[in-house]
Amino acid sequence: MLPLLHYPDPRLRQVSEPLSDFNEDLHGLLDLMAITMRSERGIGLAAPQVGRFERFFVIDLGLVKGEESKLYEICNPYFEKASGSIAFEEGCLSVPGYGARVKRRRRVRLRYQDRYGKPQLLEAEGLLAVALQHENDHLDGKVFLDRLPWPLRWWHRRKARNSSVAVAF
Ligand code: CO
């Protein structure tokens, strides 16, 4: 289990560096991140959330009813294409107890590298597309609250304080 950084920790604002070493250290960390994500009952976890400021994250939607359980290990992601729009109720393992509907792109085409540095292409839509965008935001030092129109941010923070968030990543 890896300890998580929690909002408003200023380190969550840091922009992560491209990943260059696809070594055993990375593989061990990816394994631990998948374990941590699952035991925290999240569907995604980005390296900055565990204090590592490099561009990679893990996703597994398996906890969500109707979604397939599959582990994605995404390094150095780059959105080549994005279209449509979707609003989904998001939570975040780094912002416990808060949730809000966030508007994002519905379909994305993502170029990335796997844990061995091999280039990969992923076409995604719906919740997987949302999760990819949420995790990529962490690499750019953003949390989902930053995506809300500003007058709503504090309102949502208060409102969600005691509610349990269904999906966190
Ligand atoms: Co998050």
Coordinates of C-alpha atoms and ligand atoms in Angstrom, one line a residue:
M1 CA 0.0 0.0 0.0
L2 CA 1.2 3.4 -0.9
P3 CA 0.2 6.6 1.1
L4 CA -1.9 9.0 -0.9
L5 CA -1.5 12.8 -1.1
H6 CA -4.7 14.7 -0.2
Y7 CA -6.0 17.9 -1.5
P8 CA -5.0 20.7 -0.9
D9 CA -1.5 19.4 -0.7
P10 CA 0.5 21.7 -3.0
R11 CA 2.4 18.8 -4.5
L12 CA -0.9 17.8 -6.3
R13 CA -0.4 21.1 -8.3
Q14 CA 3.0 20.0 -9.7
V15 CA 3.3 19.2 -13.4
S16 CA 4.8 15.8 -13.9
E17 CA 7.8 15.0 -16.0
P18 CA 7.8 12.6 -19.0
L19 CA 8.8 9.1 -18.0
S20 CA 12.0 7.8 -19.4
D21 CA 13.1 4.7 -17.5
F22 CA 10.9 1.7 -18.1
N23 CA 12.7 -0.4 -15.5
E24 CA 12.0 -2.7 -12.5
D25 CA 11.5 0.3 -10.3
L26 CA 8.6 1.4 -12.5
H27 CA 7.1 -2.1 -12.7
G28 CA 7.2 -2.4 -8.9
L29 CA 5.5 0.9 -8.5
L30 CA 2.8 0.1 -11.1
D31 CA 2.0 -3.1 -9.2
L32 CA 1.8 -1.2 -5.9
M33 CA -0.4 1.5 -7.5
A34 CA -2.8 -1.2 -8.8
I35 CA -3.0 -2.7 -5.3
T36 CA -3.5 0.7 -3.7
M37 CA -6.2 1.7 -6.1
R38 CA -8.1 -1.4 -5.6
S39 CA -7.9 -1.4 -1.8
E40 CA -9.0 2.2 -1.7
R41 CA -11.9 1.2 -3.9
G42 CA -10.9 3.6 -6.7
I43 CA -11.0 3.0 -10.5
G44 CA -7.8 5.0 -11.3
L45 CA -4.7 6.3 -9.6
A46 CA -2.0 8.6 -11.1
A47 CA 1.7 8.7 -10.0
P48 CA 1.5 12.3 -8.5
Q49 CA -1.2 11.0 -6.1
V50 CA 1.4 8.8 -4.5
G51 CA 4.1 11.5 -4.6
R52 CA 5.9 10.4 -7.8
F53 CA 5.9 13.3 -10.4
E54 CA 6.2 11.3 -13.6
R55 CA 3.7 10.9 -16.4
F56 CA 2.0 7.5 -15.7
F57 CA -1.2 6.1 -14.2
V58 CA -3.3 3.0 -13.7
I59 CA -7.0 2.5 -14.4
D60 CA -9.4 -0.5 -13.7
L61 CA -13.1 0.2 -14.1
G62 CA -14.0 -3.2 -12.6
L63 CA -15.6 -1.8 -9.5
V64 CA -18.3 -0.1 -11.5
K65 CA -21.4 -2.2 -12.3
G66 CA -21.5 -3.2 -16.0
E67 CA -17.9 -2.3 -16.7
E68 CA -15.2 -4.9 -17.5
S69 CA -12.4 -5.4 -15.1
K70 CA -9.2 -4.7 -17.0
L71 CA -6.0 -3.1 -15.8
Y72 CA -4.6 -0.3 -17.9
E73 CA -1.1 0.9 -17.3
I74 CA -0.6 4.1 -19.2
C75 CA 2.7 5.9 -19.5
N76 CA 3.4 9.2 -21.3
P77 CA -0.2 9.6 -22.5
Y78 CA -1.0 11.9 -25.4
F79 CA -4.5 12.6 -26.6
E80 CA -4.4 12.6 -30.4
K81 CA -8.1 13.1 -30.8
A82 CA -11.2 13.9 -28.6
S83 CA -14.8 14.5 -29.5
G84 CA -18.3 14.7 -28.1
S85 CA -19.2 15.6 -24.5
I86 CA -20.2 13.7 -21.4
A87 CA -21.1 14.8 -17.8
F88 CA -20.2 12.2 -15.1
E89 CA -20.4 12.3 -11.3
E90 CA -16.7 12.2 -10.4
G91 CA -14.8 11.7 -7.1
C92 CA -11.1 11.5 -6.5
L93 CA -9.0 9.4 -4.1
S94 CA -7.0 12.6 -3.3
V95 CA -10.2 14.6 -2.6
P96 CA -12.0 12.2 -0.3
G97 CA -15.7 12.9 0.4
Y98 CA -16.3 15.2 -2.5
G99 CA -18.1 14.6 -5.7
A100 CA -19.4 16.7 -8.6
R101 CA -20.6 16.3 -12.2
V102 CA -17.7 17.2 -14.5
K103 CA -18.1 17.8 -18.2
R104 CA -15.5 16.1 -20.4
R105 CA -14.9 14.7 -23.9
R106 CA -17.0 11.5 -24.6
R107 CA -14.5 9.8 -27.0
V108 CA -10.7 10.0 -27.1
R109 CA -7.9 8.4 -29.0
L110 CA -4.9 8.1 -26.8
R111 CA -1.2 7.3 -27.7
Y112 CA 0.8 6.0 -24.8
Q113 CA 3.6 3.7 -23.8
D114 CA 3.1 0.4 -21.9
R115 CA 5.3 -0.6 -18.9
Y116 CA 8.1 -1.7 -21.3
G117 CA 8.1 1.6 -23.2
K118 CA 6.3 0.1 -26.2
P119 CA 4.0 2.5 -28.1
Q120 CA 0.3 1.7 -27.9
L121 CA -2.9 3.2 -29.2
L122 CA -6.2 3.2 -27.2
E123 CA -9.6 4.3 -28.5
A124 CA -12.0 4.9 -25.6
E125 CA -15.4 6.3 -24.9
G126 CA -17.8 6.8 -21.9
L127 CA -16.4 6.0 -18.4
L128 CA -13.0 4.9 -19.7
A129 CA -12.6 8.1 -21.6
V130 CA -13.6 10.1 -18.5
A131 CA -11.1 8.1 -16.4
L132 CA -8.3 8.7 -18.8
Q133 CA -8.9 12.5 -18.8
H134 CA -9.3 12.6 -15.0
E135 CA -5.9 10.8 -14.5
N136 CA -4.2 12.8 -17.2
D137 CA -5.3 16.0 -15.4
H138 CA -3.4 14.8 -12.3
L139 CA -0.2 14.7 -14.5
D140 CA -0.8 18.3 -15.3
G141 CA -1.3 19.3 -11.6
K142 CA -5.1 19.6 -11.8
V143 CA -7.9 18.0 -9.8
F144 CA -11.5 17.6 -10.9
L145 CA -12.7 20.6 -8.9
D146 CA -10.7 22.8 -11.3
R147 CA -13.0 21.7 -14.1
L148 CA -16.1 23.2 -12.4
P149 CA -17.3 26.7 -13.2
W150 CA -15.8 28.7 -10.4
P151 CA -18.9 29.8 -8.5
L152 CA -19.8 26.1 -8.1
R153 CA -16.5 24.9 -6.7
W154 CA -17.1 25.9 -3.1
W155 CA -20.7 24.9 -3.2
H156 CA -19.8 21.4 -4.3
R157 CA -17.1 21.1 -1.7
R158 CA -19.6 21.9 1.1
K159 CA -22.4 19.9 -0.4
A160 CA -20.3 16.8 -0.9
R161 CA -18.6 16.9 2.5
N162 CA -20.8 14.2 4.0
S163 CA -21.9 12.3 0.9
S164 CA -20.3 9.1 -0.2
V165 CA -18.9 9.3 -3.6
A166 CA -19.7 6.4 -5.9
V167 CA -16.7 6.5 -8.2
A168 CA -13.3 7.9 -7.3
F169 CA -10.1 8.0 -9.4
Ligands
CO1 CO -8.3 11.8 -8.9

